[in-house]
C-alpha positions as CSV (number, residue, x, y, z in Angstrom):
1,M,0.0,0.0,0.0
2,A,1.6,3.3,-1.1
3,G,1.1,6.6,0.6
4,N,2.5,5.6,4.0
5,T,5.5,7.9,4.0
6,F,5.5,11.7,4.7
7,G,8.3,14.2,4.4
8,N,11.4,14.9,2.3
9,L,14.5,15.1,4.4
10,F,12.8,14.5,7.8
11,R,10.8,11.5,6.6
12,L,8.2,9.3,8.5
13,T,6.9,6.0,7.4
14,T,4.1,4.5,9.6
15,F,2.7,1.0,9.8
16,G,0.1,-1.0,11.7
17,E,-3.7,-1.2,11.9
18,S,-6.3,-0.1,14.5
19,H,-6.9,-3.7,15.8
20,G,-3.6,-5.3,14.9
21,P,-0.9,-6.2,17.4
22,A,0.8,-2.7,17.2
23,L,1.4,0.5,15.4
24,G,4.8,2.0,14.7
25,G,7.0,4.1,12.6
26,I,10.4,4.6,11.0
27,L,11.6,8.2,11.3
28,D,14.6,8.8,9.0
29,G,16.6,12.0,8.6
30,C,16.7,13.1,12.3
31,P,20.2,14.6,12.8
32,A,22.7,12.9,15.1
33,G,23.4,14.4,18.5
34,L,19.8,15.4,19.5
35,A,19.4,14.7,23.2
36,L,15.9,13.2,23.1
37,D,13.7,13.7,26.1
38,L,11.7,10.4,26.0
39,E,9.4,11.5,28.8
40,A,8.4,14.6,26.8
41,V,7.7,12.3,23.8
42,Q,5.4,10.2,26.0
43,A,3.8,13.3,27.3
44,D,2.9,14.4,23.8
45,L,1.5,10.9,23.1
46,D,-0.6,11.0,26.3
47,R,-2.4,14.0,25.0
48,R,-3.9,11.9,22.1
49,R,-4.3,8.8,24.2
50,P,-7.9,7.4,24.3
51,G,-9.9,7.2,27.5
52,Q,-8.2,10.3,29.0
53,S,-11.5,11.9,29.9
54,A,-15.3,11.5,29.7
55,L,-15.1,13.5,26.4
56,T,-13.2,10.8,24.6
57,T,-13.6,7.2,23.4
58,P,-13.8,4.6,26.2
59,R,-11.2,2.5,24.6
60,K,-8.3,2.2,27.1
61,E,-4.8,2.1,25.8
62,S,-1.6,2.9,27.6
63,D,0.1,4.0,24.4
64,S,3.6,3.4,25.7
65,V,6.4,3.9,23.1
66,E,9.0,1.2,22.7
67,W,12.1,2.5,21.0
68,L,13.9,0.0,18.7
69,S,16.7,1.9,17.0
70,G,18.4,5.2,16.4
71,L,19.2,6.0,20.0
72,L,22.3,5.6,22.2
73,E,22.8,6.4,25.8
74,S,25.5,9.0,26.4
75,E,26.3,10.6,29.7
76,G,22.9,9.6,31.1
77,R,20.9,10.9,28.1
78,M,19.4,9.2,25.1
79,V,21.0,10.7,22.0
80,T,20.0,10.3,18.3
81,T,22.7,8.5,16.3
82,G,21.6,9.7,12.8
83,A,20.3,6.2,12.1
84,P,16.5,5.7,11.5
85,L,14.5,6.0,14.7
86,G,12.3,2.9,14.9
87,F,9.5,2.6,17.4
88,T,6.3,0.7,18.2
89,V,3.2,1.3,20.3
90,A,1.3,-1.8,21.2
91,N,-2.5,-2.2,20.8
92,T,-3.5,-3.5,24.3
93,S,-7.3,-3.0,23.9
94,A,-7.9,-4.2,20.4
95,K,-11.2,-6.0,19.9
96,P,-11.3,-7.1,16.2
97,Q,-14.3,-9.5,16.9
98,D,-16.4,-6.4,17.6
99,Y,-16.4,-5.7,13.9
100,D,-17.3,-9.1,12.5
101,H,-20.8,-8.0,11.8
102,L,-19.4,-5.3,9.5
103,K,-17.3,-7.5,7.3
104,D,-19.6,-7.2,4.3
105,T,-21.2,-3.9,5.2
106,F,-20.2,-0.3,4.3
107,R,-20.6,2.1,7.3
108,P,-21.9,5.6,6.4
109,S,-19.2,8.2,5.9
110,H,-16.4,5.8,6.7
111,A,-13.7,4.6,4.3
112,D,-15.1,1.1,4.0
113,F,-16.5,1.5,0.5
114,S,-13.7,3.6,-0.9
115,Y,-10.9,1.2,0.4
116,E,-12.7,-1.8,-1.1
117,A,-13.1,0.1,-4.4
118,K,-9.4,0.7,-4.4
119,Y,-8.0,-2.6,-3.3
120,G,-10.7,-5.1,-3.9
121,F,-11.0,-6.0,-0.2
122,R,-10.4,-4.2,3.1
123,D,-9.5,-4.6,6.7
124,H,-12.9,-4.3,8.4
125,R,-11.4,-4.3,12.0
126,G,-12.1,-0.8,13.0
127,G,-11.2,0.6,9.6
128,G,-7.6,-0.8,9.6
129,R,-5.2,1.9,8.2
130,S,-8.1,4.4,7.7
131,S,-8.6,4.5,11.5
132,A,-7.6,7.5,13.4
133,R,-5.6,5.2,15.6
134,E,-2.9,5.3,12.9
135,T,-2.1,8.8,14.0
136,V,-0.4,7.5,17.2
137,S,2.8,7.0,15.1
138,R,2.6,10.6,13.8
139,V,2.4,12.0,17.3
140,V,5.6,10.1,18.4
141,A,7.5,11.4,15.3
142,G,6.0,14.9,15.8
143,A,7.3,14.9,19.4
144,V,10.8,14.2,18.1
145,A,10.4,17.0,15.5
146,R,9.2,19.4,18.3
147,Q,12.4,18.9,20.2
148,L,14.5,19.5,17.1
149,L,12.6,22.7,16.5
150,A,12.9,23.8,20.1
151,Q,16.7,24.1,19.6
152,Q,15.9,26.8,16.9
153,G,13.5,28.6,19.1
154,V,10.4,27.4,17.3
155,E,7.2,26.6,19.3
156,V,4.0,25.0,18.1
157,S,0.6,25.1,19.9
158,A,-2.9,24.2,18.9
159,Y,-6.2,24.6,20.8
160,V,-9.9,24.1,20.3
161,E,-11.5,27.3,19.0
162,R,-15.0,26.1,18.2
163,V,-17.3,23.1,19.0
164,Q,-20.2,23.2,16.6
165,D,-21.5,26.8,17.0
166,L,-19.8,27.6,20.3
167,Q,-16.7,29.7,19.6
168,M,-14.2,31.4,21.9
169,P,-14.5,35.2,21.6
170,L,-10.8,35.8,21.0
171,P,-8.7,36.2,17.8
172,P,-6.1,33.4,17.0
173,S,-3.0,33.7,19.2
174,F,-0.3,31.5,20.8
175,H,-1.4,29.8,24.0
176,S,0.8,27.7,26.3
177,R,0.2,24.0,26.8
178,E,-0.7,24.8,30.4
179,E,-3.5,27.1,29.2
180,V,-4.7,24.7,26.6
181,D,-4.7,21.6,28.9
182,A,-6.3,23.4,31.8
183,H,-9.6,22.0,30.6
184,P,-10.2,18.6,29.0
185,V,-11.9,20.3,26.0
186,R,-8.5,22.0,25.4
187,C,-10.0,25.4,24.8
188,P,-8.0,28.1,26.6
189,H,-11.1,30.3,27.3
190,P,-12.6,28.9,30.5
191,E,-16.2,30.0,30.0
192,T,-16.3,28.8,26.4
193,A,-14.6,25.5,27.5
194,R,-17.3,24.9,30.1
195,R,-20.1,25.4,27.5
196,M,-18.3,23.2,25.0
197,E,-18.0,20.4,27.6
198,E,-21.8,20.6,28.2
199,R,-22.5,20.5,24.5
200,I,-20.3,17.4,24.0
201,A,-21.9,15.7,27.0
202,D,-25.4,16.4,25.6
203,V,-24.4,15.1,22.2
204,K,-22.9,12.0,23.7
205,K,-26.1,11.2,25.7
206,D,-28.0,11.3,22.4
207,G,-25.6,8.8,20.9
208,D,-24.5,11.4,18.4
209,T,-21.3,13.3,17.6
210,V,-20.2,16.9,16.9
211,G,-17.4,18.7,15.0
212,G,-15.7,22.1,15.1
213,A,-12.4,23.8,14.5
214,L,-8.9,24.1,15.9
215,V,-6.4,26.9,15.7
216,L,-2.7,26.2,15.3
217,V,0.0,28.8,15.9
218,A,3.7,28.3,15.3
219,R,5.9,31.1,16.6
220,G,9.6,31.7,16.3
221,V,9.8,30.3,12.7
222,P,12.5,32.4,11.0
223,A,11.9,34.0,7.6
224,G,13.0,31.9,4.7
225,W,11.6,28.4,5.3
226,G,9.7,26.9,2.4
227,E,10.3,26.1,-1.2
228,P,9.2,27.8,-4.4
229,V,6.2,26.7,-6.6
230,F,5.2,23.2,-5.6
231,D,6.7,22.7,-2.2
232,R,5.4,26.0,-0.7
233,L,5.4,25.9,3.1
234,H,1.6,26.3,3.3
235,A,1.1,23.7,0.6
236,D,3.0,21.1,2.7
237,L,1.2,22.2,5.9
238,A,-2.1,21.8,3.9
239,K,-1.1,18.3,2.9
240,A,-0.2,17.4,6.4
241,M,-3.5,18.7,7.8
242,W,-5.7,17.2,5.1
243,S,-4.0,13.8,5.7
244,L,-5.6,13.7,9.2
245,P,-8.9,11.8,9.5
246,A,-12.0,14.0,9.7
247,T,-10.4,17.1,8.3
248,K,-12.9,19.1,6.3
249,A,-11.6,22.6,6.1
250,L,-8.3,24.6,6.3
251,E,-7.5,28.3,6.4
252,L,-4.2,30.2,6.5
253,G,-4.1,33.6,8.1
254,S,-7.2,35.6,7.2
255,G,-8.6,32.6,5.4
256,M,-12.1,33.0,3.9
257,Q,-12.6,36.2,5.8
258,G,-9.8,37.7,3.7
259,T,-11.9,37.1,0.6
260,L,-14.4,39.7,1.8
261,M,-11.7,42.4,2.0
262,R,-10.2,44.8,-0.6
263,G,-6.5,44.5,-1.2
264,S,-5.9,47.9,0.5
265,Q,-7.5,46.4,3.6
266,H,-5.8,43.0,3.4
267,N,-2.2,43.9,2.6
268,D,0.4,43.4,5.5
269,A,2.6,46.5,5.5
270,F,6.3,45.9,6.3
271,V,7.7,47.6,9.3
272,S,11.1,47.6,11.1
273,R,11.3,45.4,14.3
274,G,14.7,46.4,15.4
275,D,17.0,43.6,14.1
276,R,14.5,42.3,11.5
277,V,11.8,43.2,9.1
278,G,8.3,42.4,10.2
279,T,4.7,43.1,9.3
280,A,2.2,45.5,10.9
281,T,-0.6,42.9,10.5
282,N,-0.6,39.2,9.9
283,R,-3.4,38.4,7.5
284,S,-0.9,36.4,5.5
285,G,-0.6,34.0,8.4
286,G,3.2,34.1,8.5
287,I,3.7,32.8,4.9
288,Q,4.1,34.8,1.7
289,G,5.0,33.3,-1.6
290,G,5.1,29.9,0.1
291,I,8.0,31.0,2.3
292,S,7.8,32.0,6.0
293,N,8.2,35.7,6.7
294,G,9.1,35.5,10.4
295,E,5.6,36.2,11.7
296,D,3.5,33.7,13.5
297,I,2.2,30.9,11.3
298,V,-1.6,30.7,11.9
299,L,-3.8,27.9,10.6
300,R,-7.5,27.1,11.3
301,I,-8.5,23.5,10.7
302,G,-12.1,22.3,10.6
303,F,-13.1,18.7,11.7
304,K,-16.3,16.9,10.8
305,P,-18.4,15.1,13.4
306,V,-17.2,11.5,14.0
307,A,-18.9,9.1,11.6
308,T,-19.5,6.3,14.1
309,L,-22.8,6.8,16.0
310,L,-24.4,5.1,19.0
311,Q,-27.7,5.3,17.1
312,P,-29.2,2.7,14.8
313,G,-28.7,3.4,11.1
314,T,-29.0,1.9,7.6
315,S,-26.6,1.0,4.9
316,V,-25.9,-1.6,2.2
317,D,-23.7,-4.6,1.9
318,R,-21.3,-5.7,-0.9
319,E,-24.3,-7.0,-2.9
320,G,-26.2,-3.7,-2.6
321,Q,-28.7,-5.2,-0.2
322,A,-30.1,-3.0,2.6
323,V,-28.7,-3.5,6.0
324,N,-29.7,-2.3,9.4
325,L,-26.8,-1.1,11.6
326,P,-26.9,-1.3,15.4
327,G,-25.8,1.7,17.3
328,R,-22.6,0.6,19.0
329,G,-18.9,1.2,19.1
330,R,-16.1,2.9,20.9
331,H,-15.5,6.4,19.6
332,D,-15.1,10.0,20.5
333,P,-18.3,12.1,20.6
334,C,-16.0,15.0,19.5
335,V,-12.6,14.4,18.1
336,L,-11.3,17.9,18.7
337,P,-9.8,17.6,22.2
338,R,-7.5,14.7,21.0
339,A,-7.0,16.2,17.6
340,V,-4.9,19.0,19.2
341,A,-2.0,16.6,19.5
342,L,-2.4,15.4,16.0
343,V,-2.4,18.9,14.5
344,E,0.6,19.9,16.5
345,A,2.5,16.8,15.5
346,M,1.9,17.2,11.7
347,A,2.9,20.9,11.9
348,C,6.1,19.9,13.7
349,L,6.9,17.3,11.1
350,V,6.5,19.8,8.2
351,L,8.5,22.6,10.0
352,A,11.3,20.2,10.9
353,D,11.5,19.0,7.3
354,H,11.7,22.5,6.0
355,S,14.3,23.6,8.6
356,L,16.6,20.9,7.2
357,R,15.8,21.8,3.6
358,Q,16.6,25.4,4.4
359,R,19.9,24.4,5.9
360,A,20.8,22.4,2.8
361,A,19.7,25.2,0.5
362,R,22.0,27.8,2.1
363,L,25.1,25.6,2.3
364,T,25.9,26.3,-1.3
365,F,26.4,29.9,-0.5
366,G,28.4,29.4,2.7
367,A,25.7,30.7,4.9
């Protein structure tokens, strides 16, 4: 199956299925000599772990990372050797038998039908590779990328801005992890977070699901990251975000609101910021011409309601015969609180890749 590798110089390949023995990844291109904080990697992974609150799936997984290669202990620290980093995360709560009744049935708004159309058969055990559980490998790799970026002063943070029609009344800005994680919804506006939690709880009682939007802000990204034409920085960020399950919309900077403005209103005027050139506003979202300009990179990502419902439904089987679906399963009533970790991980992977590409691009000129 193609399409399991992401990145150019900082390159991740993931493997494993939702209800197989384990998931894992091979991360190639991480420079040697990075003192990797393994506890910090696990902390990132714990933010996407299922069963962490009443707002998430009841599936219980420890999601402990086992490192297989690419690390060597040196002076009491685990340091990257330059070899590929190999890792696995065991599935300890897999229940493939729970999906036997779906072997010949296509669930509404899942990838069951499209995967079968592509390959001629499919892994019906919770969706196999199409399951959001695949993202566990991305979060591990993204945590490594985060530590590489931190050495360059780059920070990445995401938060829940909106659940259905409940939106925090503040413009996009950087929020610390402490602010974001202060509430299980991961919205840094306490009153809005409380209302969001109530909405998700109500939806869960109805056996239904709900979507919304996240904001991601990357600060400290120096001007100059990104490639011309096809590998523009925002194009790679878009691919990263669209590769996540349930993504339905993406905006950079002013996004769709910018389309309502005139150019004279929308332009970001350049100003002097002491030792660097900056912009008076940031409607460009930190990227111009596909290359970072030194301002905060600002994305808004929209996620659909989870497709699995605790309500009876209807569908068809392989023969096109009508099928009644029972309302059961282990799923999130709202994916957004756990999606924060996924969005941050994918942004870190893209930025780490482009940091290495920029370093390579300037070597020719001795810079």
